[in-house]
């Protein structure tokens, strides 16, 4: 029995450390010491560098949204700065609409914020409950970044509204909002649909469609003073 | 010297022994798959009491990983979203057309109620109500000179609260009432809470196209569509709950079914009246500033300012 064991272990003994090689040295893996140096260096670097690095990451993701290809940049290095900036600017641009009474009017700042963030959380929960493999924050990141076309559309609409009101004005805004809505939905579907089980893709995509449809509605119905 | 070597060889010994004895033994990577099976099995275990025998064997094999999922775990809630696209579409279709021989719960849901349908149908209905109410107001007052379009975003909040309260509180009350009746008389059947919520959620689907069609400003058509939608989905509800209360006293079952249909109609026509109220054109022209006296003289007395003082 022992001999059989020894034969089994013969090959393994070549793999194990033999007595000739001294068992000494540093226990720390070289990688960890490198990252320790990194930590110290990012603590010491000027604030400008940190901000510029984060801005570059956000900007790279904006480019990925505007030209959606099957890339992993949005998913791998998720961050929520971009969605926050987009949501705040969208909510700010939706302010300043005219009101007849204090109830009638466009969405308040808080309402836009709640719809965007609560909507994104609900959609993420929905896709996870349906069996999706994407992580919570990755999905939030994608949904938030894909609001970028709609924010650009809002900016265009506000510029167009500086001109005189009329049916042509409305038509231009309508076309712009429809195009941006399609862009947003297609961009987010391109990133998120692959993580769903194949027979539930439509179930996961429909809430995303509804989400961007509601945001487009808010943009289209914005009327200034 | 012997001690460290013994330790290292000990590890290999265990591993090689195990591998030699059982070449197909599950390794760590496939435990993930096995856990996936656990959640599926536990799903059926939740809903069928008669199949515990099989499930107990499997749970014992897996070392009692999860006997029944805790309410606070994710997989418990995941079991309510275990539907495919075609299943959801089938459920929607059978909620639109009441067929007397097919009970929605038994035939369509099987024993797998889902929460996806009710939740997203309610969300869609709430937003559709607010949007088409806004559009309807705009179309009505398009020609008024003083009309200024406003998005009326508060309607989303009102519509959302109304729809979600109806779709969740009414099934809760109904389920509680049926449980109580089941305690009083054993022949009365009962659905689970989720099945009741599911039926009510899917029965609201027909209101989505109805609300969109209510944009057409013909009043008679609007009432006809409302009655049609209410009767179709009310019939589905009646057919679903009739087998349960059939064995109860006549008074109780009649009252229960009447109240169900009445609440359903109340939702439909309440929404119609609140969100799609047709504003009479006369008061608007009268309460305008004196600048707008050019509106038809037939509607105004010779002195417009007198009425404005009202």
Short mmCIF file of C-alpha atoms in Angstrom, two decimals:
data_model
loop_
_atom_site.label_atom_id
_atom_site.label_comp_id
_atom_site.label_asym_id
_atom_site.label_seq_id
_atom_site.Cartn_x
_atom_site.Cartn_y
_atom_site.Cartn_z
CA UNK A 1 0.00 0.00 0.00
CA UNK A 2 2.79 2.35 0.96
CA UNK A 3 4.74 1.45 -2.15
CA UNK A 4 1.76 2.16 -4.32
CA UNK A 5 1.43 5.45 -2.59
CA UNK A 6 5.08 6.22 -3.17
CA UNK A 7 4.75 5.46 -6.84
CA UNK A 8 1.79 7.75 -7.05
CA UNK A 9 3.73 10.42 -5.30
CA UNK A 10 6.90 10.03 -7.34
CA UNK A 11 5.87 12.50 -9.93
CA UNK A 12 4.56 14.84 -7.31
CA UNK A 13 7.80 14.90 -5.41
CA UNK A 14 9.43 16.55 -8.39
CA UNK A 15 6.96 19.33 -8.10
CA UNK A 16 7.42 19.86 -4.42
CA UNK A 17 10.30 21.80 -2.99
CA UNK A 18 13.34 19.53 -2.59
CA UNK A 19 15.83 19.83 0.20
CA UNK A 20 18.51 21.50 -1.95
CA UNK A 21 16.68 24.71 -2.43
CA UNK A 22 16.74 26.72 0.76
CA UNK A 23 13.30 27.58 1.99
CA UNK A 24 13.83 31.19 2.63
CA UNK A 25 13.04 34.48 1.08
CA UNK A 26 10.30 37.03 1.20
CA UNK A 27 6.82 35.80 1.89
CA UNK A 28 5.24 38.90 0.42
CA UNK A 29 4.40 38.49 -3.25
CA UNK A 30 6.16 41.11 -5.35
CA UNK A 31 2.80 42.41 -6.67
CA UNK A 32 1.54 43.46 -3.24
CA UNK A 33 4.56 45.54 -2.48
CA UNK A 34 4.14 47.27 -5.83
CA UNK A 35 0.55 48.15 -5.00
CA UNK A 36 1.65 49.46 -1.63
CA UNK A 37 3.96 51.80 -3.46
CA UNK A 38 1.08 52.71 -5.73
CA UNK A 39 -1.13 53.59 -2.77
CA UNK A 40 1.46 55.91 -1.39
CA UNK A 41 1.98 57.50 -4.76
CA UNK A 42 -1.70 58.17 -5.39
CA UNK A 43 -1.96 59.70 -1.96
CA UNK A 44 0.89 62.00 -2.73
CA UNK A 45 -0.05 62.97 -6.23
CA UNK A 46 -1.52 66.39 -6.82
CA UNK A 47 -5.31 66.65 -6.77
CA UNK A 48 -5.32 67.82 -10.34
CA UNK A 49 -3.94 64.48 -11.50
CA UNK A 50 -6.57 62.52 -9.62
CA UNK A 51 -9.37 64.62 -11.03
CA UNK A 52 -8.01 64.48 -14.55
CA UNK A 53 -7.66 60.70 -14.33
CA UNK A 54 -11.26 60.33 -13.20
CA UNK A 55 -12.44 62.76 -15.84
CA UNK A 56 -10.63 60.82 -18.50
CA UNK A 57 -12.30 57.60 -17.34
CA UNK A 58 -15.69 59.28 -17.46
CA UNK A 59 -14.95 60.76 -20.87
CA UNK A 60 -13.86 57.41 -22.25
CA UNK A 61 -17.14 55.93 -21.14
CA UNK A 62 -19.05 58.76 -22.76
CA UNK A 63 -17.35 57.88 -26.04
CA UNK A 64 -18.27 54.24 -25.58
CA UNK A 65 -21.89 55.20 -25.10
CA UNK A 66 -22.02 57.44 -28.13
CA UNK A 67 -20.50 54.72 -30.32
CA UNK A 68 -21.81 51.55 -28.73
CA UNK A 69 -19.69 48.60 -29.65
CA UNK A 70 -19.31 45.38 -27.76
CA UNK A 71 -16.64 46.62 -25.45
CA UNK A 72 -16.14 45.89 -21.80
CA UNK A 73 -14.95 49.28 -20.65
CA UNK A 74 -18.31 50.30 -19.26
CA UNK A 75 -18.81 47.04 -17.49
CA UNK A 76 -15.35 46.36 -16.16
CA UNK A 77 -14.46 49.75 -14.70
CA UNK A 78 -17.84 50.96 -13.64
CA UNK A 79 -18.22 54.25 -11.87
CA UNK A 80 -21.22 56.33 -10.93
CA UNK A 81 -19.74 59.81 -11.44
CA UNK A 82 -20.92 60.02 -15.01
CA UNK A 83 -24.51 59.06 -14.22
CA UNK A 84 -24.58 61.54 -11.35
CA UNK A 85 -23.34 64.39 -13.53
CA UNK A 86 -25.79 63.47 -16.28
CA UNK A 87 -28.74 63.17 -13.92
CA UNK A 88 -28.03 66.47 -12.21
CA UNK A 89 -27.59 68.34 -15.49
CA UNK A 90 -30.76 66.79 -16.93
CA UNK A 91 -32.73 67.71 -13.81
CA UNK A 92 -31.36 71.25 -13.85
CA UNK A 93 -32.20 71.71 -17.51
CA UNK A 94 -35.73 70.50 -16.87
CA UNK A 95 -36.26 73.28 -14.38
CA UNK A 96 -37.49 76.67 -15.32
CA UNK A 97 -40.60 75.53 -17.08
CA UNK A 98 -43.63 77.73 -16.86
CA UNK A 99 -46.40 76.92 -14.42
CA UNK A 100 -50.02 77.95 -14.39
CA UNK A 101 -50.71 76.68 -10.93
CA UNK A 102 -48.29 75.32 -8.43
CA UNK A 103 -49.33 71.77 -9.28
CA UNK A 104 -49.33 71.84 -13.03
CA UNK A 105 -45.90 71.88 -14.36
CA UNK A 106 -42.96 69.84 -15.28
CA UNK A 107 -41.18 67.46 -12.99
CA UNK A 108 -39.46 68.95 -10.00
CA UNK A 109 -35.75 68.43 -9.51
CA UNK A 110 -36.42 65.74 -6.92
CA UNK A 111 -38.88 63.98 -9.18
CA UNK A 112 -36.35 63.71 -12.01
CA UNK A 113 -33.70 62.49 -9.61
CA UNK A 114 -36.02 59.88 -8.11
CA UNK A 115 -37.24 58.69 -11.48
CA UNK A 116 -33.73 58.29 -12.86
CA UNK A 117 -32.11 56.64 -9.86
CA UNK A 118 -35.05 54.69 -8.51
CA UNK A 119 -35.92 53.63 -12.04
CA UNK A 120 -32.38 52.43 -12.68
CA UNK A 121 -32.34 50.49 -9.38
CA UNK A 122 -35.68 48.85 -10.14
CA UNK A 123 -34.58 47.86 -13.63
CA UNK A 124 -31.34 46.42 -12.26
CA UNK A 125 -33.23 44.44 -9.63
CA UNK A 126 -35.60 43.24 -12.30
CA UNK A 127 -32.84 41.98 -14.56
CA UNK A 128 -31.08 40.29 -11.65
CA UNK A 129 -34.28 38.62 -10.49
CA UNK A 130 -34.89 37.36 -14.01
CA UNK A 131 -31.58 35.59 -13.80
CA UNK A 132 -29.17 38.08 -15.30
CA UNK A 133 -25.48 37.71 -14.63
CA UNK A 134 -24.53 41.34 -14.49
CA UNK A 135 -23.62 42.90 -11.18
CA UNK A 136 -25.74 45.56 -9.50
CA UNK A 137 -23.42 48.52 -9.91
CA UNK A 138 -22.37 47.59 -13.42
CA UNK A 139 -25.97 47.71 -14.52
CA UNK A 140 -26.56 51.02 -12.73
CA UNK A 141 -23.46 52.38 -14.43
CA UNK A 142 -24.62 51.36 -17.91
CA UNK A 143 -28.16 52.67 -17.43
CA UNK A 144 -26.86 55.95 -16.06
CA UNK A 145 -24.31 56.50 -18.80
CA UNK A 146 -26.87 55.73 -21.50
CA UNK A 147 -28.84 58.77 -20.39
CA UNK A 148 -26.12 60.79 -22.19
CA UNK A 149 -27.86 60.93 -25.61
CA UNK A 150 -31.04 62.13 -23.94
CA UNK A 151 -29.15 64.82 -22.02
CA UNK A 152 -27.61 65.98 -25.28
CA UNK A 153 -31.10 65.97 -26.77
CA UNK A 154 -32.35 68.11 -23.87
CA UNK A 155 -29.57 70.58 -24.50
CA UNK A 156 -30.49 70.75 -28.19
CA UNK A 157 -34.16 71.19 -27.30
CA UNK A 158 -33.39 74.07 -24.99
CA UNK A 159 -31.37 75.74 -27.71
CA UNK A 160 -34.13 75.18 -30.26
CA UNK A 161 -36.66 76.63 -27.81
CA UNK A 162 -34.76 79.91 -27.80
CA UNK A 163 -36.19 80.43 -31.27
CA UNK A 164 -39.87 81.19 -31.79
CA UNK A 165 -42.44 78.59 -30.84
CA UNK A 166 -44.47 76.96 -33.51
CA UNK A 167 -45.17 73.66 -35.18
CA UNK A 168 -41.79 73.51 -36.92
CA UNK A 169 -40.11 74.10 -33.58
CA UNK A 170 -42.05 71.22 -32.12
CA UNK A 171 -41.31 69.00 -35.06
CA UNK A 172 -37.58 69.54 -34.77
CA UNK A 173 -37.66 68.79 -31.06
CA UNK A 174 -39.81 65.74 -31.67
CA UNK A 175 -37.39 64.29 -34.20
CA UNK A 176 -34.37 65.02 -32.01
CA UNK A 177 -35.95 63.42 -28.94
CA UNK A 178 -37.08 60.34 -30.86
CA UNK A 179 -33.59 59.89 -32.30
CA UNK A 180 -31.92 60.28 -28.91
CA UNK A 181 -34.41 57.90 -27.30
CA UNK A 182 -33.65 55.26 -29.91
CA UNK A 183 -29.91 55.82 -29.42
CA UNK A 184 -30.14 55.47 -25.64
CA UNK A 185 -32.25 52.35 -25.78
CA UNK A 186 -30.06 50.69 -28.39
CA UNK A 187 -26.87 51.61 -26.52
CA UNK A 188 -28.04 50.21 -23.21
CA UNK A 189 -29.50 47.12 -24.85
CA UNK A 190 -26.20 46.49 -26.56
CA UNK A 191 -24.46 46.43 -23.21
CA UNK A 192 -27.07 44.73 -21.09
CA UNK A 193 -28.89 42.25 -23.27
CA UNK A 194 -26.07 39.76 -23.42
CA UNK A 195 -26.15 39.17 -19.70
CA UNK A 196 -29.73 37.90 -19.77
CA UNK A 197 -30.86 34.34 -20.35
CA UNK A 198 -31.87 34.09 -24.02
CA UNK A 199 -35.58 33.36 -23.51
CA UNK A 200 -36.05 36.37 -21.23
CA UNK A 201 -34.29 39.07 -23.18
CA UNK A 202 -37.52 40.85 -24.08
CA UNK A 203 -38.64 40.79 -20.46
CA UNK A 204 -35.42 42.52 -19.42
CA UNK A 205 -35.36 45.01 -22.30
CA UNK A 206 -38.95 46.24 -21.95
CA UNK A 207 -38.38 48.09 -18.63
CA UNK A 208 -35.33 49.80 -20.13
CA UNK A 209 -37.51 50.90 -23.03
CA UNK A 210 -40.13 52.25 -20.61
CA UNK A 211 -37.47 54.05 -18.56
CA UNK A 212 -36.00 55.96 -21.49
CA UNK A 213 -39.49 56.56 -22.89
CA UNK A 214 -40.52 58.34 -19.69
CA UNK A 215 -37.36 60.45 -19.70
CA UNK A 216 -37.95 61.34 -23.37
CA UNK A 217 -41.51 62.31 -22.51
CA UNK A 218 -40.24 64.65 -19.79
CA UNK A 219 -37.82 66.23 -22.27
CA UNK A 220 -40.34 66.59 -25.06
CA UNK A 221 -43.05 68.14 -22.89
CA UNK A 222 -40.74 70.75 -21.44
CA UNK A 223 -42.11 74.20 -22.14
CA UNK A 224 -40.27 77.33 -21.15
CA UNK A 225 -41.79 80.64 -20.05
CA UNK B 1 12.56 18.33 8.27
CA UNK B 2 10.00 15.59 8.36
CA UNK B 3 7.23 17.81 9.70
CA UNK B 4 6.89 20.32 6.78
CA UNK B 5 7.17 17.52 4.22
CA UNK B 6 4.52 15.52 5.98
CA UNK B 7 2.21 18.46 5.84
CA UNK B 8 2.75 19.09 2.12
CA UNK B 9 2.45 15.44 1.15
CA UNK B 10 -0.61 15.12 3.33
CA UNK B 11 -2.43 17.60 1.13
CA UNK B 12 -1.50 15.83 -2.06
CA UNK B 13 -2.36 12.49 -0.55
CA UNK B 14 -5.89 13.47 0.20
CA UNK B 15 -6.42 15.01 -3.19
CA UNK B 16 -4.92 12.15 -5.18
CA UNK B 17 -6.78 9.55 -3.12
CA UNK B 18 -10.06 11.21 -3.72
CA UNK B 19 -9.42 11.67 -7.41
CA UNK B 20 -8.25 8.08 -7.81
CA UNK B 21 -11.33 6.71 -6.12
CA UNK B 22 -13.94 8.86 -7.78
CA UNK B 23 -12.76 10.22 -11.09
CA UNK B 24 -16.01 12.00 -11.68
CA UNK B 25 -16.27 13.63 -8.30
CA UNK B 26 -17.73 17.13 -8.29
CA UNK B 27 -15.09 19.75 -8.01
CA UNK B 28 -15.55 23.31 -6.87
CA UNK B 29 -16.55 24.68 -10.26
CA UNK B 30 -19.57 22.46 -10.60
CA UNK B 31 -20.81 23.18 -7.08
CA UNK B 32 -22.06 26.41 -8.56
CA UNK B 33 -24.25 24.46 -10.97
CA UNK B 34 -25.47 22.26 -8.18
CA UNK B 35 -26.43 25.31 -6.17
CA UNK B 36 -28.39 26.53 -9.15
CA UNK B 37 -30.34 23.31 -9.07
CA UNK B 38 -30.96 23.83 -5.39
CA UNK B 39 -32.74 27.08 -5.99
CA UNK B 40 -34.93 25.57 -8.72
CA UNK B 41 -35.88 22.61 -6.58
CA UNK B 42 -36.66 24.78 -3.63
CA UNK B 43 -38.94 26.80 -5.90
CA UNK B 44 -41.20 23.83 -6.50
CA UNK B 45 -40.84 22.80 -2.90
CA UNK B 46 -42.34 26.11 -1.92
CA UNK B 47 -45.43 25.57 -3.92
CA UNK B 48 -46.21 21.87 -3.92
CA UNK B 49 -46.56 20.12 -0.63
CA UNK B 50 -46.71 16.65 -2.08
CA UNK B 51 -43.24 16.35 -3.49
CA UNK B 52 -41.20 16.72 -0.37
CA UNK B 53 -39.88 13.17 -0.58
CA UNK B 54 -37.67 13.78 -3.61
CA UNK B 55 -36.55 17.17 -2.49
CA UNK B 56 -35.47 15.91 0.91
CA UNK B 57 -33.08 13.44 -0.68
CA UNK B 58 -31.47 16.11 -2.77
CA UNK B 59 -31.15 18.55 0.07
CA UNK B 60 -29.52 15.91 2.22
CA UNK B 61 -27.04 15.13 -0.55
CA UNK B 62 -26.12 18.78 -0.76
CA UNK B 63 -25.52 18.95 2.93
CA UNK B 64 -28.72 20.81 3.82
CA UNK B 65 -27.64 23.90 1.95
CA UNK B 66 -31.08 25.47 1.78
CA UNK B 67 -34.16 23.73 3.04
CA UNK B 68 -36.46 26.55 2.14
CA UNK B 69 -35.10 29.93 1.22
CA UNK B 70 -35.32 32.60 3.81
CA UNK B 71 -37.49 35.60 3.01
CA UNK B 72 -34.41 37.78 3.18
CA UNK B 73 -32.38 35.85 0.63
CA UNK B 74 -32.27 36.77 -3.00
CA UNK B 75 -33.27 33.37 -4.35
CA UNK B 76 -36.60 33.54 -2.52
CA UNK B 77 -37.57 36.55 -4.54
CA UNK B 78 -35.99 35.17 -7.67
CA UNK B 79 -38.56 32.40 -7.64
CA UNK B 80 -41.27 34.94 -8.37
CA UNK B 81 -39.59 36.06 -11.57
CA UNK B 82 -39.09 32.63 -13.01
CA UNK B 83 -41.00 33.27 -16.22
CA UNK B 84 -40.06 33.34 -19.86
CA UNK B 85 -41.17 35.86 -22.44
CA UNK B 86 -43.67 33.54 -24.08
CA UNK B 87 -45.22 32.68 -20.72
CA UNK B 88 -45.80 36.33 -19.92
CA UNK B 89 -47.35 36.91 -23.33
CA UNK B 90 -49.61 33.89 -22.90
CA UNK B 91 -50.79 35.14 -19.53
CA UNK B 92 -51.55 38.55 -20.96
CA UNK B 93 -53.51 37.00 -23.81
CA UNK B 94 -55.64 34.87 -21.54
CA UNK B 95 -56.36 37.85 -19.30
CA UNK B 96 -57.83 39.66 -22.30
CA UNK B 97 -60.25 36.96 -23.39
CA UNK B 98 -62.33 35.22 -20.75
CA UNK B 99 -62.88 31.60 -21.65
CA UNK B 100 -65.37 29.91 -19.33
CA UNK B 101 -63.63 26.57 -19.31
CA UNK B 102 -60.20 27.95 -18.51
CA UNK B 103 -59.58 29.22 -15.04
CA UNK B 104 -56.80 31.80 -15.25
CA UNK B 105 -55.10 30.63 -12.12
CA UNK B 106 -55.24 26.91 -12.68
CA UNK B 107 -54.82 26.87 -16.41
CA UNK B 108 -52.47 29.70 -17.10
CA UNK B 109 -50.50 30.27 -13.96
CA UNK B 110 -50.16 26.61 -13.10
CA UNK B 111 -48.52 26.90 -9.75
CA UNK B 112 -46.05 29.54 -10.79
CA UNK B 113 -47.44 32.98 -10.18
CA UNK B 114 -45.02 35.67 -11.10
CA UNK B 115 -44.56 39.22 -9.94
CA UNK B 116 -43.03 40.49 -13.17
CA UNK B 117 -46.38 40.89 -14.95
CA UNK B 118 -48.30 42.69 -12.20
CA UNK B 119 -45.46 45.06 -11.39
CA UNK B 120 -44.63 46.19 -14.91
CA UNK B 121 -48.23 46.26 -16.10
CA UNK B 122 -49.05 48.61 -13.21
CA UNK B 123 -46.04 50.79 -13.97
CA UNK B 124 -46.94 50.99 -17.65
CA UNK B 125 -50.55 51.74 -16.85
CA UNK B 126 -49.63 54.53 -14.43
CA UNK B 127 -47.35 56.27 -16.93
CA UNK B 128 -49.76 55.72 -19.82
CA UNK B 129 -52.60 57.21 -17.80
CA UNK B 130 -50.62 60.32 -16.97
CA UNK B 131 -49.31 60.78 -20.50
CA UNK B 132 -52.57 60.32 -22.33
CA UNK B 133 -54.41 62.43 -19.78
CA UNK B 134 -51.94 65.21 -20.50
CA UNK B 135 -52.35 64.75 -24.25
CA UNK B 136 -56.14 64.71 -23.95
CA UNK B 137 -56.12 67.98 -22.02
CA UNK B 138 -53.91 69.46 -24.68
CA UNK B 139 -56.12 68.32 -27.57
CA UNK B 140 -59.22 69.67 -25.91
CA UNK B 141 -57.85 73.10 -25.20
CA UNK B 142 -55.72 73.40 -28.29
CA UNK B 143 -57.82 76.15 -29.80
CA UNK B 144 -58.27 78.21 -26.69
CA UNK B 145 -56.35 81.42 -27.03
CA UNK B 146 -55.32 81.51 -23.41
CA UNK B 147 -54.31 77.89 -23.22
CA UNK B 148 -50.77 77.35 -22.13
CA UNK B 149 -49.49 73.81 -22.28
CA UNK B 150 -48.12 72.39 -19.08
CA UNK B 151 -46.78 68.88 -18.55
CA UNK B 152 -48.93 68.24 -15.42
CA UNK B 153 -46.37 65.92 -13.99
CA UNK B 154 -48.22 65.52 -10.70
CA UNK B 155 -50.60 63.21 -12.54
CA UNK B 156 -47.89 60.58 -12.68
CA UNK B 157 -47.81 60.48 -8.89
CA UNK B 158 -51.58 60.31 -8.59
CA UNK B 159 -51.91 57.64 -11.25
CA UNK B 160 -49.10 55.57 -9.77
CA UNK B 161 -50.55 55.61 -6.28
CA UNK B 162 -54.02 54.75 -7.53
CA UNK B 163 -52.98 51.88 -9.73
CA UNK B 164 -50.55 50.32 -7.27
CA UNK B 165 -52.97 50.61 -4.36
CA UNK B 166 -55.69 48.95 -6.37
CA UNK B 167 -53.44 46.18 -7.65
CA UNK B 168 -52.02 45.32 -4.23
CA UNK B 169 -54.51 46.29 -1.51
CA UNK B 170 -57.61 44.86 -3.14
CA UNK B 171 -56.03 41.41 -3.68
CA UNK B 172 -54.79 41.52 -0.10
CA UNK B 173 -58.27 42.24 1.19
CA UNK B 174 -59.79 39.61 -1.07
CA UNK B 175 -57.26 36.99 -0.05
CA UNK B 176 -57.80 37.75 3.62
CA UNK B 177 -61.54 37.52 3.20
CA UNK B 178 -61.30 34.20 1.37
CA UNK B 179 -58.99 32.79 4.05
CA UNK B 180 -61.48 33.76 6.69
CA UNK B 181 -64.32 32.12 4.78
CA UNK B 182 -62.18 29.03 4.37
CA UNK B 183 -61.86 28.90 8.11
CA UNK B 184 -65.61 29.17 8.50
CA UNK B 185 -66.64 26.74 5.77
CA UNK B 186 -64.08 24.22 4.55
CA UNK B 187 -65.39 23.86 1.03
CA UNK B 188 -64.50 27.36 0.10
CA UNK B 189 -61.26 27.28 -1.87
CA UNK B 190 -58.47 29.75 -1.65
CA UNK B 191 -55.65 30.90 -3.85
CA UNK B 192 -52.33 31.96 -2.46
CA UNK B 193 -51.73 35.65 -2.02
CA UNK B 194 -49.37 35.78 -4.97
CA UNK B 195 -51.85 34.12 -7.28
CA UNK B 196 -54.47 36.69 -6.34
CA UNK B 197 -52.05 39.56 -6.96
CA UNK B 198 -51.08 37.95 -10.24
CA UNK B 199 -54.68 37.70 -11.45
CA UNK B 200 -55.40 41.29 -10.56
CA UNK B 201 -52.18 42.52 -12.13
CA UNK B 202 -52.75 40.78 -15.44
CA UNK B 203 -56.40 41.83 -15.50
CA UNK B 204 -55.28 45.46 -15.56
CA UNK B 205 -53.51 44.96 -18.86
CA UNK B 206 -56.59 45.67 -20.94
CA UNK B 207 -56.75 49.19 -19.55
CA UNK B 208 -53.50 50.16 -21.25
CA UNK B 209 -54.86 50.18 -24.82
CA UNK B 210 -58.16 51.52 -23.48
CA UNK B 211 -56.43 54.52 -21.95
CA UNK B 212 -54.59 55.20 -25.19
CA UNK B 213 -57.83 54.96 -27.17
CA UNK B 214 -59.50 57.38 -24.77
CA UNK B 215 -57.54 60.08 -26.55
CA UNK B 216 -60.21 60.01 -29.25
CA UNK B 217 -62.46 62.83 -28.15
CA UNK B 218 -65.78 61.18 -28.99
CA UNK B 219 -67.55 60.82 -25.66
CA UNK B 220 -69.80 57.91 -26.65
CA UNK B 221 -66.84 55.94 -27.94
CA UNK B 222 -64.94 56.54 -24.72
CA UNK B 223 -67.77 55.23 -22.58
CA UNK B 224 -68.21 52.24 -24.86
CA UNK B 225 -64.52 51.37 -24.67
CA UNK B 226 -64.59 51.74 -20.91
CA UNK B 227 -67.55 49.44 -20.55
CA UNK B 228 -65.99 46.90 -22.92
CA UNK B 229 -62.67 46.84 -21.08
CA UNK B 230 -64.29 46.62 -17.66
CA UNK B 231 -66.60 43.82 -18.70
CA UNK B 232 -63.82 41.78 -20.32
CA UNK B 233 -61.44 41.95 -17.39
CA UNK B 234 -64.28 41.75 -14.90
CA UNK B 235 -65.38 38.55 -16.58
CA UNK B 236 -61.89 37.12 -16.23
CA UNK B 237 -61.91 37.96 -12.53
CA UNK B 238 -65.37 36.48 -12.06
CA UNK B 239 -64.49 33.28 -13.87
CA UNK B 240 -61.35 32.96 -11.80
CA UNK B 241 -62.99 33.42 -8.43
CA UNK B 242 -66.35 31.76 -9.07
CA UNK B 243 -65.09 28.18 -8.45
CA UNK B 244 -63.84 29.26 -5.06
CA UNK B 245 -66.98 30.85 -3.71
CA UNK B 246 -69.40 28.52 -5.48
CA UNK B 247 -69.76 26.42 -2.38
CA UNK B 248 -70.30 29.31 -0.05
CA UNK B 249 -73.68 30.73 0.90
CA UNK B 250 -75.46 32.50 -1.92
CA UNK B 251 -75.50 35.86 -0.20
CA UNK B 252 -71.80 35.90 0.59
CA UNK B 253 -70.75 34.80 -2.87
CA UNK B 254 -73.09 37.24 -4.58
CA UNK B 255 -71.90 40.14 -2.44
CA UNK B 256 -68.26 39.24 -2.91
CA UNK B 257 -68.45 39.01 -6.68
CA UNK B 258 -70.49 42.18 -6.91
CA UNK B 259 -67.98 44.08 -4.80
CA UNK B 260 -65.12 42.79 -6.94
CA UNK B 261 -66.71 43.92 -10.18
CA UNK B 262 -67.82 47.19 -8.62
CA UNK B 263 -64.28 48.03 -7.49
CA UNK B 264 -62.96 47.17 -10.92
CA UNK B 265 -65.50 49.44 -12.59
CA UNK B 266 -64.83 52.13 -10.02
CA UNK B 267 -61.16 52.11 -10.95
CA UNK B 268 -61.91 52.40 -14.65
CA UNK B 269 -64.50 55.12 -14.49
CA UNK B 270 -62.81 56.97 -11.68
CA UNK B 271 -59.72 57.23 -13.82
CA UNK B 272 -61.82 58.27 -16.79
CA UNK B 273 -63.52 61.03 -14.85
CA UNK B 274 -60.41 62.30 -13.10
CA UNK B 275 -57.84 62.08 -15.84
CA UNK B 276 -60.01 62.69 -18.86
CA UNK B 277 -62.49 65.24 -17.60
CA UNK B 278 -63.80 67.32 -20.43
CA UNK B 279 -63.51 70.90 -19.33
CA UNK B 280 -66.48 72.99 -20.36
CA UNK B 281 -65.31 75.76 -22.63
CA UNK B 282 -67.65 78.42 -21.33
CA UNK B 283 -66.09 79.18 -17.93
CA UNK B 284 -62.64 79.54 -19.44
CA UNK B 285 -63.70 82.21 -21.88
CA UNK B 286 -65.67 84.02 -19.22
CA UNK B 287 -62.94 84.18 -16.62
CA UNK B 288 -60.37 85.48 -19.03
CA UNK B 289 -59.08 88.99 -18.82
CA UNK B 290 -61.09 91.72 -20.56
CA UNK B 291 -58.60 91.55 -23.47
CA UNK B 292 -60.30 88.40 -24.71
CA UNK B 293 -63.74 89.81 -25.22
CA UNK B 294 -63.48 88.86 -28.87
CA UNK B 295 -64.61 85.31 -28.03
CA UNK B 296 -68.11 84.55 -29.32
CA UNK B 297 -70.58 87.15 -28.18
CA UNK B 298 -73.30 84.50 -27.92
CA UNK B 299 -71.60 83.08 -24.84
CA UNK B 300 -71.20 86.39 -23.11
CA UNK B 301 -73.67 88.94 -21.96
CA UNK B 302 -73.19 92.41 -23.42
CA UNK B 303 -71.06 93.45 -20.49
CA UNK B 304 -68.21 90.94 -20.08
CA UNK B 305 -66.78 92.61 -16.97
CA UNK B 306 -69.86 91.77 -14.88
CA UNK B 307 -69.28 88.06 -15.23
CA UNK B 308 -65.61 88.41 -14.46
CA UNK B 309 -66.53 89.93 -11.15
CA UNK B 310 -68.23 86.63 -10.24
#
